[in-house]
Each structure stands twice: as structure tokens, then as C-alpha cells.
Amino acid sequence: MKYYILFGPPGAGKGTQAAAMVEKFNLCHTSTGELLRKEIAEGSPLGIKAKELIDKGLLVPDEVVQGMIGNRFDTIGGVDGFLLDGFPRTIAQAEALDGMLASRGGEVTAVVSLMIPDEMIFERIRHRAAIEGRKDDASDETIANRIRTYHDKTEPLVDFYKKAGKYVEIDGTGTIEEVRDKIFAALG
Ligand code: ADP
């Protein structure tokens, strides 16, 4: 089984590129953001708690997302691997993931990191807000908090995966097709 991680700041294009990678490598797309939005739409107790944090631009607790990921690994079959999108987002989540994969006889295959400058994050999220209507895209304060959370909690994963020899950085500023081709070229 392959275990790819799609990494990058909010608005870097992870969801868009995930679609192309999933098709090419026959992967199960696992976006913790999407799974959380589903819980919110269903009004589950987990969704109600998560919504408060997400709307503020904060992360939901590590155990919550780790549980969701474990559940996917346990229940999804018929694929050649998983594409994790938006997970891990903290060092604790990355360590938990290593444990989950080790217990299944696997390991992280590669981390594809889409990099865009902070100014472009704002631009892209404002554009997306008009199309998708996500509440956490609608306020500049929430977007700014998400960028701060990314730099504080998530960016340390760059070194974590560089040290593990798994880190592949891709310039995320081009067109959708340009970025896609760079990802495919890098993964071979
Ligand atoms: P983005 O476009 O900002 O990357 P996502 O759809 O990946 O958005 O996530 C939306 C929100 O869901 C995040 O801002 C965060 O509050 C929550 N979330 C998603 N994944 C995680 C995670 N791995 N750990 C904690 N919170 C998460």
C-alpha cells in the first residue's frame, strides 16, 4: 500500500491536485477537512464541537482526526493506497500516523508539499469563498488565523519529513495543469 501525504497551507490547491493523484495512482482520497464538514452538515455531536473551532481558524483535537484516519484505514479496500489531504497537521499527528502505519506494516511513501506565498493564500481563498461558500473562507480574520495556525503548528512538519527523507516540494503557484505535471514528474 502507498501512503501519500498532500501538504501545504490553506488554499494551496491540495483538494484540486488530490483529484488528479487519486485517479492516476488509484488512491482513496482522505481529506480530514471534508470529513469534518460532513460531520458538521449531519449535525453530529463531533460536528457541533468541530464547527466552533473550524469557524475560528483553529485546529480540532488531534485524537479526533486520528480516529477518522484510523477508521478509513480499517474500512476502505480495493485501492492501491491512500492520499491524506490536510492530515497530519501537527507533529503529534505525524507521530501517531507513523504508529498507525507501522502497525499495518506500512510507512509514509512521500509527502508532496504545495508551496504558495501567504499573499496568494488570501487571494485564492477569497476566490474559493465565492464558489464553495465555506464559512471558514468568508472572514479575513478566520483566514488570517488559519495562516497563523499553519505557520505555528503545521510548518514544523516540513523538517520532520525532510529528516525522514520523504519530503518533495512543488511550486504551487502555476496553473492547475502545470502543478499537476510537476507532481507527476516528481513522483515518477
Ligand atoms: P484548508 O483549505 O484550510 O487546508 P481543510 O479543508 O483541510 O482546509 O480544513 C478545514 C479545517 O478543518 C481546518 O482549518 C481545521 O480547523 C480543521 N482540520 C482539518 N484537518 C485537520 C487536522 N488534521 N487536524 C486538526 N484540524 C483539522
Tab-separated table of C-alpha atoms in Angstrom, residues 37-184:
chain	number	residue	atom	x	y	z
A	37	ARG	CA	-17.513	19.262	7.064
A	38	LYS	CA	-19.620	16.117	6.564
A	39	GLU	CA	-19.961	15.718	10.350
A	40	ILE	CA	-20.980	19.390	10.577
A	41	ALA	CA	-23.579	19.005	7.813
A	42	GLU	CA	-25.020	15.970	9.630
A	43	GLY	CA	-25.150	17.908	12.908
A	44	SER	CA	-23.368	15.102	14.805
A	45	PRO	CA	-22.009	15.834	18.309
A	46	LEU	CA	-18.486	15.717	16.865
A	47	GLY	CA	-19.527	18.106	14.078
A	48	ILE	CA	-21.043	20.577	16.512
A	49	LYS	CA	-17.814	20.711	18.554
A	50	ALA	CA	-15.593	20.849	15.471
A	51	LYS	CA	-17.574	23.689	13.903
A	52	GLU	CA	-16.761	26.088	16.744
A	53	LEU	CA	-13.029	25.525	16.294
A	54	ILE	CA	-13.045	25.475	12.496
A	55	ASP	CA	-15.008	28.730	12.271
A	56	LYS	CA	-12.309	30.386	14.403
A	57	GLY	CA	-9.481	29.090	12.223
A	58	LEU	CA	-8.259	26.714	14.952
A	59	LEU	CA	-7.419	23.020	14.685
A	60	VAL	CA	-9.694	20.317	16.039
A	61	PRO	CA	-8.086	17.985	18.620
A	62	ASP	CA	-5.501	15.506	17.331
A	63	GLU	CA	-7.428	12.475	18.690
A	64	VAL	CA	-10.491	13.422	16.647
A	65	VAL	CA	-8.742	13.471	13.287
A	66	GLN	CA	-6.553	10.485	14.172
A	67	GLY	CA	-9.726	8.500	14.867
A	68	MET	CA	-11.130	9.481	11.477
A	69	ILE	CA	-7.960	8.404	9.684
A	70	GLY	CA	-7.777	5.070	11.541
A	71	ASN	CA	-11.377	4.432	10.612
A	72	ARG	CA	-10.623	4.992	6.903
A	73	PHE	CA	-7.631	2.638	7.008
A	74	ASP	CA	-9.825	-0.017	8.643
A	75	THR	CA	-12.824	0.246	6.341
A	76	ILE	CA	-11.643	1.141	2.819
A	77	GLY	CA	-10.461	-1.544	0.424
A	78	GLY	CA	-9.949	-2.009	-3.304
A	79	VAL	CA	-7.361	0.754	-3.650
A	80	ASP	CA	-3.577	0.808	-4.089
A	81	GLY	CA	-3.166	3.302	-1.279
A	82	PHE	CA	-4.358	6.431	0.470
A	83	LEU	CA	-3.910	10.107	-0.249
A	84	LEU	CA	-4.020	12.027	3.008
A	85	ASP	CA	-5.076	15.634	2.431
A	86	GLY	CA	-4.954	18.025	5.390
A	87	PHE	CA	-3.547	15.334	7.702
A	88	PRO	CA	-1.172	15.302	9.521
A	89	ARG	CA	-1.260	18.942	10.591
A	90	THR	CA	0.769	18.712	13.819
A	91	ILE	CA	3.909	16.826	14.872
A	92	ALA	CA	1.762	14.763	17.276
A	93	GLN	CA	-0.488	13.728	14.362
A	94	ALA	CA	2.562	12.812	12.251
A	95	GLU	CA	3.919	10.629	15.055
A	96	ALA	CA	0.522	8.987	15.524
A	97	LEU	CA	0.354	8.336	11.775
A	98	ASP	CA	3.780	6.649	11.819
A	99	GLY	CA	2.477	4.386	14.598
A	100	MET	CA	-0.735	3.548	12.717
A	101	LEU	CA	1.184	2.741	9.539
A	102	ALA	CA	3.851	0.700	11.339
A	103	SER	CA	1.129	-1.457	12.891
A	104	ARG	CA	-0.181	-2.157	9.370
A	105	GLY	CA	3.314	-2.941	8.045
A	106	GLY	CA	3.413	0.302	6.061
A	107	GLU	CA	5.076	3.678	6.064
A	108	VAL	CA	4.623	7.121	4.518
A	109	THR	CA	5.544	6.815	0.824
A	110	ALA	CA	6.081	10.523	0.086
A	111	VAL	CA	4.963	13.953	1.225
A	112	VAL	CA	4.007	16.221	-1.664
A	113	SER	CA	4.237	19.780	-0.419
A	114	LEU	CA	2.500	22.504	-2.426
A	115	MET	CA	4.090	25.847	-1.633
A	116	ILE	CA	2.494	29.246	-2.245
A	117	PRO	CA	3.239	32.624	-0.628
A	118	ASP	CA	0.907	33.965	2.096
A	119	GLU	CA	-0.455	36.747	-0.179
A	120	MET	CA	-1.624	34.145	-2.662
A	121	ILE	CA	-3.381	32.206	0.109
A	122	PHE	CA	-5.693	35.164	0.734
A	123	GLU	CA	-6.353	35.666	-2.965
A	124	ARG	CA	-7.202	32.017	-3.612
A	125	ILE	CA	-9.381	31.590	-0.537
A	126	ARG	CA	-11.393	34.720	-1.376
A	127	HIS	CA	-11.940	33.328	-4.856
A	128	ARG	CA	-12.973	29.928	-3.441
A	129	ALA	CA	-15.343	31.575	-0.936
A	130	ALA	CA	-17.385	32.929	-3.821
A	131	ILE	CA	-17.690	29.445	-5.368
A	132	GLU	CA	-17.913	26.996	-2.467
A	133	GLY	CA	-19.455	29.093	0.302
A	134	ARG	CA	-17.363	27.631	3.144
A	135	LYS	CA	-17.921	29.605	6.341
A	136	ASP	CA	-14.222	29.407	7.302
A	137	ASP	CA	-13.385	31.064	3.948
A	138	ALA	CA	-15.736	34.002	4.494
A	139	SER	CA	-13.917	36.119	7.079
A	140	ASP	CA	-10.462	37.678	6.744
A	141	GLU	CA	-9.903	37.135	10.458
A	142	THR	CA	-10.525	33.390	10.153
A	143	ILE	CA	-8.258	33.150	7.110
A	144	ALA	CA	-5.501	35.035	8.966
A	145	ASN	CA	-5.886	32.663	11.941
A	146	ARG	CA	-5.624	29.649	9.656
A	147	ILE	CA	-2.423	31.019	8.142
A	148	ARG	CA	-1.036	31.626	11.651
A	149	THR	CA	-2.057	28.119	12.761
A	150	TYR	CA	-0.354	26.740	9.655
A	151	HIS	CA	2.944	28.500	10.393
A	152	ASP	CA	2.897	27.645	14.117
A	153	LYS	CA	1.611	24.081	14.181
A	154	THR	CA	1.883	22.608	10.700
A	155	GLU	CA	5.029	24.067	9.104
A	156	PRO	CA	7.321	22.208	11.577
A	157	LEU	CA	6.306	19.071	9.669
A	158	VAL	CA	8.491	20.234	6.768
A	159	ASP	CA	11.630	19.455	8.787
A	160	PHE	CA	10.073	16.326	10.247
A	161	TYR	CA	9.546	14.837	6.781
A	162	LYS	CA	12.791	16.237	5.339
A	163	LYS	CA	14.676	14.380	8.066
A	164	ALA	CA	12.718	11.238	7.198
A	165	GLY	CA	13.744	11.667	3.533
A	166	LYS	CA	10.118	11.763	2.397
A	167	TYR	CA	9.674	15.441	1.530
A	168	VAL	CA	9.030	16.568	-2.067
A	169	GLU	CA	8.416	20.292	-2.541
A	170	ILE	CA	6.397	21.536	-5.529
A	171	ASP	CA	5.908	25.159	-6.563
A	172	GLY	CA	2.135	25.564	-6.228
A	173	THR	CA	1.881	28.959	-7.940
A	174	GLY	CA	1.332	27.778	-11.552
A	175	THR	CA	-1.837	26.726	-13.325
A	176	ILE	CA	-3.691	23.579	-12.197
A	177	GLU	CA	-2.198	21.607	-15.101
A	178	GLU	CA	1.355	22.910	-14.542
A	179	VAL	CA	1.265	21.963	-10.876
A	180	ARG	CA	-0.249	18.562	-11.680
A	181	ASP	CA	2.500	17.788	-14.205
A	182	LYS	CA	5.187	18.788	-11.695
A	183	ILE	CA	3.685	16.432	-9.107
A	184	PHE	CA	3.537	13.537	-11.575
